[in-house]
Amino acid sequence: MAKIAVVGVGPGGKEHLTPAAIRAVAEADVLVGGERSLALFSGQPGEIFTIKNNLQEMIEYIRERMDEKKIAVIASGDPGMYGILQYLRRHFTPAQLQVIPGISSVQYACARLAVSWHDAVVVSTHGRDRTVLAETVAGNSKVVVLAGPEEPPPVLASVLVNAGMKDKTAYVCAELSYPAEEINAFTILDLARWEGQWDKRNYVMVILDEQPMDLPDTGNKR
Ligand SMILES: C[S@@+](CC[C@H](N)C(=O)[O-])C[C@H]1O[C@@H](n2cnc3c(N)ncnc32)[C@H](O)[C@@H]1O
């Protein structure tokens, strides 16, 4: 039975690609992925399908080729953490998929902060009701929030302040593993009031019920 490789490529920096991911991509005839992940393999010969609001088309594209060609679907971070895996599982059986794990942005952010993550609750705000965010942060002492460029950190912090939270510490961890990586600590209230220009594309926010700690040396800071 033809297998589709579902390859986690980590947070974005090349040095966080695993050898298994590099091998799976090198062996593929066809690469399927978002622009940011594809950019990691820009010299790769073969066919490319770029994912952008065309998931149904992607499934048809894969089905038409999977018996003849080796297909690798590449995904940022780990494919199973708010990634493409869930969607692929609606269309393909586990036997048709070979998942290669990657370093998730959640793992990477927690590593940067030197905090464990087995006890963290992870939420995504992409296209989701923000009351879920407020309820999750209210009910948990360690929350990792996956958020996008259309949701600047002060906007999400304001949702939390409006729900009665202001003293927790929010670590805003942006462009992880890239040269522009930036990690900054705020209280939720200070973050809601922050008026700086937000120009980062990807970030995760780690929210803890504790005073801000001295950050490990994480490179860039505002
Ligand atoms: C669709 S989710 C995919 C998550 C991915 N599967 C993972 O395990 O990291 C995309 C979100 O992951 C987070 N993310 C991915 N790469 C990141 C990076 N390099 N720096 C900060 N956040 C990142 C951001 O919250 C982004 O909006």
JSON list of N, CA, C and O and ligand atoms in Angstrom, two decimals, residues 11 36 76-78 81-83 104-106 126 146-148 173-178 202-204, ligand 1:
[
{"chain": "A", "resi": 11, "resn": "PRO", "atom": "N", "xyz": [10.18, 24.14, 14.07]},
{"chain": "A", "resi": 11, "resn": "PRO", "atom": "CA", "xyz": [9.66, 25.51, 14.14]},
{"chain": "A", "resi": 11, "resn": "PRO", "atom": "C", "xyz": [10.08, 26.39, 12.97]},
{"chain": "A", "resi": 11, "resn": "PRO", "atom": "O", "xyz": [9.53, 27.47, 12.76]},
{"chain": "A", "resi": 36, "resn": "ARG", "atom": "N", "xyz": [5.88, 28.57, 4.03]},
{"chain": "A", "resi": 36, "resn": "ARG", "atom": "CA", "xyz": [6.99, 28.70, 4.99]},
{"chain": "A", "resi": 36, "resn": "ARG", "atom": "C", "xyz": [7.77, 27.38, 5.11]},
{"chain": "A", "resi": 36, "resn": "ARG", "atom": "O", "xyz": [9.00, 27.38, 5.13]},
{"chain": "A", "resi": 76, "resn": "SER", "atom": "N", "xyz": [4.70, 22.45, 9.56]},
{"chain": "A", "resi": 76, "resn": "SER", "atom": "CA", "xyz": [5.54, 23.14, 10.54]},
{"chain": "A", "resi": 76, "resn": "SER", "atom": "C", "xyz": [5.41, 22.45, 11.89]},
{"chain": "A", "resi": 76, "resn": "SER", "atom": "O", "xyz": [4.39, 21.82, 12.20]},
{"chain": "A", "resi": 77, "resn": "GLY", "atom": "N", "xyz": [6.45, 22.53, 12.67]},
{"chain": "A", "resi": 77, "resn": "GLY", "atom": "CA", "xyz": [6.43, 21.93, 14.01]},
{"chain": "A", "resi": 77, "resn": "GLY", "atom": "C", "xyz": [6.24, 20.43, 13.93]},
{"chain": "A", "resi": 77, "resn": "GLY", "atom": "O", "xyz": [6.91, 19.74, 13.16]},
{"chain": "A", "resi": 78, "resn": "ASP", "atom": "N", "xyz": [5.30, 19.92, 14.71]},
{"chain": "A", "resi": 78, "resn": "ASP", "atom": "CA", "xyz": [4.91, 18.51, 14.64]},
{"chain": "A", "resi": 78, "resn": "ASP", "atom": "C", "xyz": [3.56, 18.43, 13.96]},
{"chain": "A", "resi": 78, "resn": "ASP", "atom": "O", "xyz": [2.65, 19.21, 14.29]},
{"chain": "A", "resi": 81, "resn": "MET", "atom": "N", "xyz": [0.35, 18.42, 16.19]},
{"chain": "A", "resi": 81, "resn": "MET", "atom": "CA", "xyz": [0.01, 19.50, 17.12]},
{"chain": "A", "resi": 81, "resn": "MET", "atom": "C", "xyz": [-0.65, 20.63, 16.33]},
{"chain": "A", "resi": 81, "resn": "MET", "atom": "O", "xyz": [0.03, 21.42, 15.69]},
{"chain": "A", "resi": 82, "resn": "TYR", "atom": "N", "xyz": [-1.99, 20.65, 16.36]},
{"chain": "A", "resi": 82, "resn": "TYR", "atom": "CA", "xyz": [-2.74, 21.63, 15.56]},
{"chain": "A", "resi": 82, "resn": "TYR", "atom": "C", "xyz": [-2.19, 21.70, 14.14]},
{"chain": "A", "resi": 82, "resn": "TYR", "atom": "O", "xyz": [-2.00, 22.79, 13.59]},
{"chain": "A", "resi": 83, "resn": "GLY", "atom": "N", "xyz": [-1.91, 20.54, 13.56]},
{"chain": "A", "resi": 83, "resn": "GLY", "atom": "CA", "xyz": [-1.29, 20.52, 12.23]},
{"chain": "A", "resi": 83, "resn": "GLY", "atom": "C", "xyz": [-2.16, 19.77, 11.22]},
{"chain": "A", "resi": 83, "resn": "GLY", "atom": "O", "xyz": [-3.32, 19.43, 11.48]},
{"chain": "A", "resi": 104, "resn": "SER", "atom": "N", "xyz": [7.81, 20.63, 17.93]},
{"chain": "A", "resi": 104, "resn": "SER", "atom": "CA", "xyz": [6.70, 21.57, 17.90]},
{"chain": "A", "resi": 104, "resn": "SER", "atom": "C", "xyz": [7.12, 22.94, 18.44]},
{"chain": "A", "resi": 104, "resn": "SER", "atom": "O", "xyz": [8.03, 23.04, 19.28]},
{"chain": "A", "resi": 105, "resn": "SER", "atom": "N", "xyz": [6.43, 23.98, 17.97]},
{"chain": "A", "resi": 105, "resn": "SER", "atom": "CA", "xyz": [6.68, 25.32, 18.52]},
{"chain": "A", "resi": 105, "resn": "SER", "atom": "C", "xyz": [6.38, 25.34, 20.03]},
{"chain": "A", "resi": 105, "resn": "SER", "atom": "O", "xyz": [6.98, 26.11, 20.78]},
{"chain": "A", "resi": 106, "resn": "VAL", "atom": "N", "xyz": [5.47, 24.46, 20.46]},
{"chain": "A", "resi": 106, "resn": "VAL", "atom": "CA", "xyz": [5.13, 24.38, 21.89]},
{"chain": "A", "resi": 106, "resn": "VAL", "atom": "C", "xyz": [6.34, 23.87, 22.67]},
{"chain": "A", "resi": 106, "resn": "VAL", "atom": "O", "xyz": [6.77, 24.47, 23.67]},
{"chain": "A", "resi": 126, "resn": "HIS", "atom": "N", "xyz": [-6.57, 30.22, 16.35]},
{"chain": "A", "resi": 126, "resn": "HIS", "atom": "CA", "xyz": [-6.86, 30.35, 14.91]},
{"chain": "A", "resi": 126, "resn": "HIS", "atom": "C", "xyz": [-8.32, 30.04, 14.63]},
{"chain": "A", "resi": 126, "resn": "HIS", "atom": "O", "xyz": [-8.74, 28.89, 14.79]},
{"chain": "A", "resi": 146, "resn": "LEU", "atom": "N", "xyz": [-1.28, 29.02, 20.79]},
{"chain": "A", "resi": 146, "resn": "LEU", "atom": "CA", "xyz": [-0.80, 29.18, 19.42]},
{"chain": "A", "resi": 146, "resn": "LEU", "atom": "C", "xyz": [-1.63, 30.29, 18.78]},
{"chain": "A", "resi": 146, "resn": "LEU", "atom": "O", "xyz": [-2.85, 30.21, 18.79]},
{"chain": "A", "resi": 147, "resn": "ALA", "atom": "N", "xyz": [-0.96, 31.29, 18.27]},
{"chain": "A", "resi": 147, "resn": "ALA", "atom": "CA", "xyz": [-1.70, 32.44, 17.73]},
{"chain": "A", "resi": 147, "resn": "ALA", "atom": "C", "xyz": [-1.06, 32.92, 16.45]},
{"chain": "A", "resi": 147, "resn": "ALA", "atom": "O", "xyz": [0.10, 32.63, 16.16]},
{"chain": "A", "resi": 148, "resn": "GLY", "atom": "N", "xyz": [-1.83, 33.66, 15.68]},
{"chain": "A", "resi": 148, "resn": "GLY", "atom": "CA", "xyz": [-1.34, 34.06, 14.36]},
{"chain": "A", "resi": 148, "resn": "GLY", "atom": "C", "xyz": [-1.16, 35.56, 14.22]},
{"chain": "A", "resi": 148, "resn": "GLY", "atom": "O", "xyz": [-1.43, 36.32, 15.15]},
{"chain": "A", "resi": 173, "resn": "CYS", "atom": "N", "xyz": [6.53, 34.57, 22.64]},
{"chain": "A", "resi": 173, "resn": "CYS", "atom": "CA", "xyz": [7.68, 33.90, 22.01]},
{"chain": "A", "resi": 173, "resn": "CYS", "atom": "C", "xyz": [7.46, 33.90, 20.50]},
{"chain": "A", "resi": 173, "resn": "CYS", "atom": "O", "xyz": [6.63, 33.17, 19.98]},
{"chain": "A", "resi": 174, "resn": "ALA", "atom": "N", "xyz": [8.21, 34.78, 19.81]},
{"chain": "A", "resi": 174, "resn": "ALA", "atom": "CA", "xyz": [7.93, 35.01, 18.39]},
{"chain": "A", "resi": 174, "resn": "ALA", "atom": "C", "xyz": [9.07, 34.54, 17.51]},
{"chain": "A", "resi": 174, "resn": "ALA", "atom": "O", "xyz": [10.24, 34.57, 17.92]},
{"chain": "A", "resi": 175, "resn": "GLU", "atom": "N", "xyz": [8.71, 34.10, 16.32]},
{"chain": "A", "resi": 175, "resn": "GLU", "atom": "CA", "xyz": [9.68, 33.69, 15.27]},
{"chain": "A", "resi": 175, "resn": "GLU", "atom": "C", "xyz": [10.71, 32.72, 15.84]},
{"chain": "A", "resi": 175, "resn": "GLU", "atom": "O", "xyz": [11.92, 32.86, 15.60]},
{"chain": "A", "resi": 176, "resn": "LEU", "atom": "N", "xyz": [10.23, 31.75, 16.56]},
{"chain": "A", "resi": 176, "resn": "LEU", "atom": "CA", "xyz": [11.13, 30.82, 17.24]},
{"chain": "A", "resi": 176, "resn": "LEU", "atom": "C", "xyz": [12.02, 30.07, 16.26]},
{"chain": "A", "resi": 176, "resn": "LEU", "atom": "O", "xyz": [11.57, 29.64, 15.19]},
{"chain": "A", "resi": 177, "resn": "SER", "atom": "N", "xyz": [13.27, 29.99, 16.61]},
{"chain": "A", "resi": 177, "resn": "SER", "atom": "CA", "xyz": [14.33, 29.30, 15.86]},
{"chain": "A", "resi": 177, "resn": "SER", "atom": "C", "xyz": [14.83, 30.06, 14.65]},
{"chain": "A", "resi": 177, "resn": "SER", "atom": "O", "xyz": [15.74, 29.61, 13.96]},
{"chain": "A", "resi": 178, "resn": "TYR", "atom": "N", "xyz": [14.22, 31.22, 14.36]},
{"chain": "A", "resi": 178, "resn": "TYR", "atom": "CA", "xyz": [14.71, 32.08, 13.27]},
{"chain": "A", "resi": 178, "resn": "TYR", "atom": "C", "xyz": [15.68, 33.12, 13.84]},
{"chain": "A", "resi": 178, "resn": "TYR", "atom": "O", "xyz": [15.66, 33.39, 15.05]},
{"chain": "A", "resi": 202, "resn": "ASN", "atom": "N", "xyz": [4.62, 34.72, 13.43]},
{"chain": "A", "resi": 202, "resn": "ASN", "atom": "CA", "xyz": [4.25, 33.55, 14.22]},
{"chain": "A", "resi": 202, "resn": "ASN", "atom": "C", "xyz": [4.64, 33.77, 15.67]},
{"chain": "A", "resi": 202, "resn": "ASN", "atom": "O", "xyz": [5.76, 34.20, 15.93]},
{"chain": "A", "resi": 203, "resn": "TYR", "atom": "N", "xyz": [3.73, 33.44, 16.55]},
{"chain": "A", "resi": 203, "resn": "TYR", "atom": "CA", "xyz": [4.15, 33.45, 17.95]},
{"chain": "A", "resi": 203, "resn": "TYR", "atom": "C", "xyz": [3.33, 32.48, 18.77]},
{"chain": "A", "resi": 203, "resn": "TYR", "atom": "O", "xyz": [2.22, 32.11, 18.39]},
{"chain": "A", "resi": 204, "resn": "VAL", "atom": "N", "xyz": [3.93, 32.04, 19.87]},
{"chain": "A", "resi": 204, "resn": "VAL", "atom": "CA", "xyz": [3.17, 31.33, 20.88]},
{"chain": "A", "resi": 204, "resn": "VAL", "atom": "C", "xyz": [3.30, 32.13, 22.17]},
{"chain": "A", "resi": 204, "resn": "VAL", "atom": "O", "xyz": [4.30, 32.83, 22.39]},
{"chain": "B", "resi": 1, "resn": "LIG", "atom": "C1", "xyz": [-1.18, 25.81, 12.32]},
{"chain": "B", "resi": 1, "resn": "LIG", "atom": "S1", "xyz": [-0.28, 25.96, 13.81]},
{"chain": "B", "resi": 1, "resn": "LIG", "atom": "C2", "xyz": [0.87, 24.66, 13.59]},
{"chain": "B", "resi": 1, "resn": "LIG", "atom": "C3", "xyz": [1.63, 24.30, 14.83]},
{"chain": "B", "resi": 1, "resn": "LIG", "atom": "C4", "xyz": [2.72, 23.29, 14.55]},
{"chain": "B", "resi": 1, "resn": "LIG", "atom": "N1", "xyz": [2.17, 22.04, 14.09]},
{"chain": "B", "resi": 1, "resn": "LIG", "atom": "C5", "xyz": [3.62, 23.05, 15.74]},
{"chain": "B", "resi": 1, "resn": "LIG", "atom": "O1", "xyz": [3.71, 21.92, 16.23]},
{"chain": "B", "resi": 1, "resn": "LIG", "atom": "O2", "xyz": [4.30, 24.02, 16.15]},
{"chain": "B", "resi": 1, "resn": "LIG", "atom": "C6", "xyz": [0.68, 27.40, 13.49]},
{"chain": "B", "resi": 1, "resn": "LIG", "atom": "C7", "xyz": [1.02, 28.12, 14.76]},
{"chain": "B", "resi": 1, "resn": "LIG", "atom": "O3", "xyz": [2.15, 27.51, 15.38]},
{"chain": "B", "resi": 1, "resn": "LIG", "atom": "C8", "xyz": [2.92, 28.50, 16.04]},
{"chain": "B", "resi": 1, "resn": "LIG", "atom": "N2", "xyz": [4.26, 28.52, 15.44]},
{"chain": "B", "resi": 1, "resn": "LIG", "atom": "C9", "xyz": [4.71, 27.75, 14.44]},
{"chain": "B", "resi": 1, "resn": "LIG", "atom": "N3", "xyz": [6.00, 28.03, 14.17]},
{"chain": "B", "resi": 1, "resn": "LIG", "atom": "C10", "xyz": [6.38, 29.01, 15.02]},
{"chain": "B", "resi": 1, "resn": "LIG", "atom": "C11", "xyz": [7.59, 29.72, 15.25]},
{"chain": "B", "resi": 1, "resn": "LIG", "atom": "N4", "xyz": [8.69, 29.48, 14.53]},
{"chain": "B", "resi": 1, "resn": "LIG", "atom": "N5", "xyz": [7.61, 30.65, 16.21]},
{"chain": "B", "resi": 1, "resn": "LIG", "atom": "C12", "xyz": [6.53, 30.90, 16.96]},
{"chain": "B", "resi": 1, "resn": "LIG", "atom": "N6", "xyz": [5.35, 30.26, 16.80]},
{"chain": "B", "resi": 1, "resn": "LIG", "atom": "C13", "xyz": [5.27, 29.32, 15.84]},
{"chain": "B", "resi": 1, "resn": "LIG", "atom": "C14", "xyz": [2.20, 29.83, 15.84]},
{"chain": "B", "resi": 1, "resn": "LIG", "atom": "O4", "xyz": [1.32, 30.00, 16.92]},
{"chain": "B", "resi": 1, "resn": "LIG", "atom": "C15", "xyz": [1.45, 29.55, 14.55]},
{"chain": "B", "resi": 1, "resn": "LIG", "atom": "O5", "xyz": [0.37, 30.43, 14.39]}
]
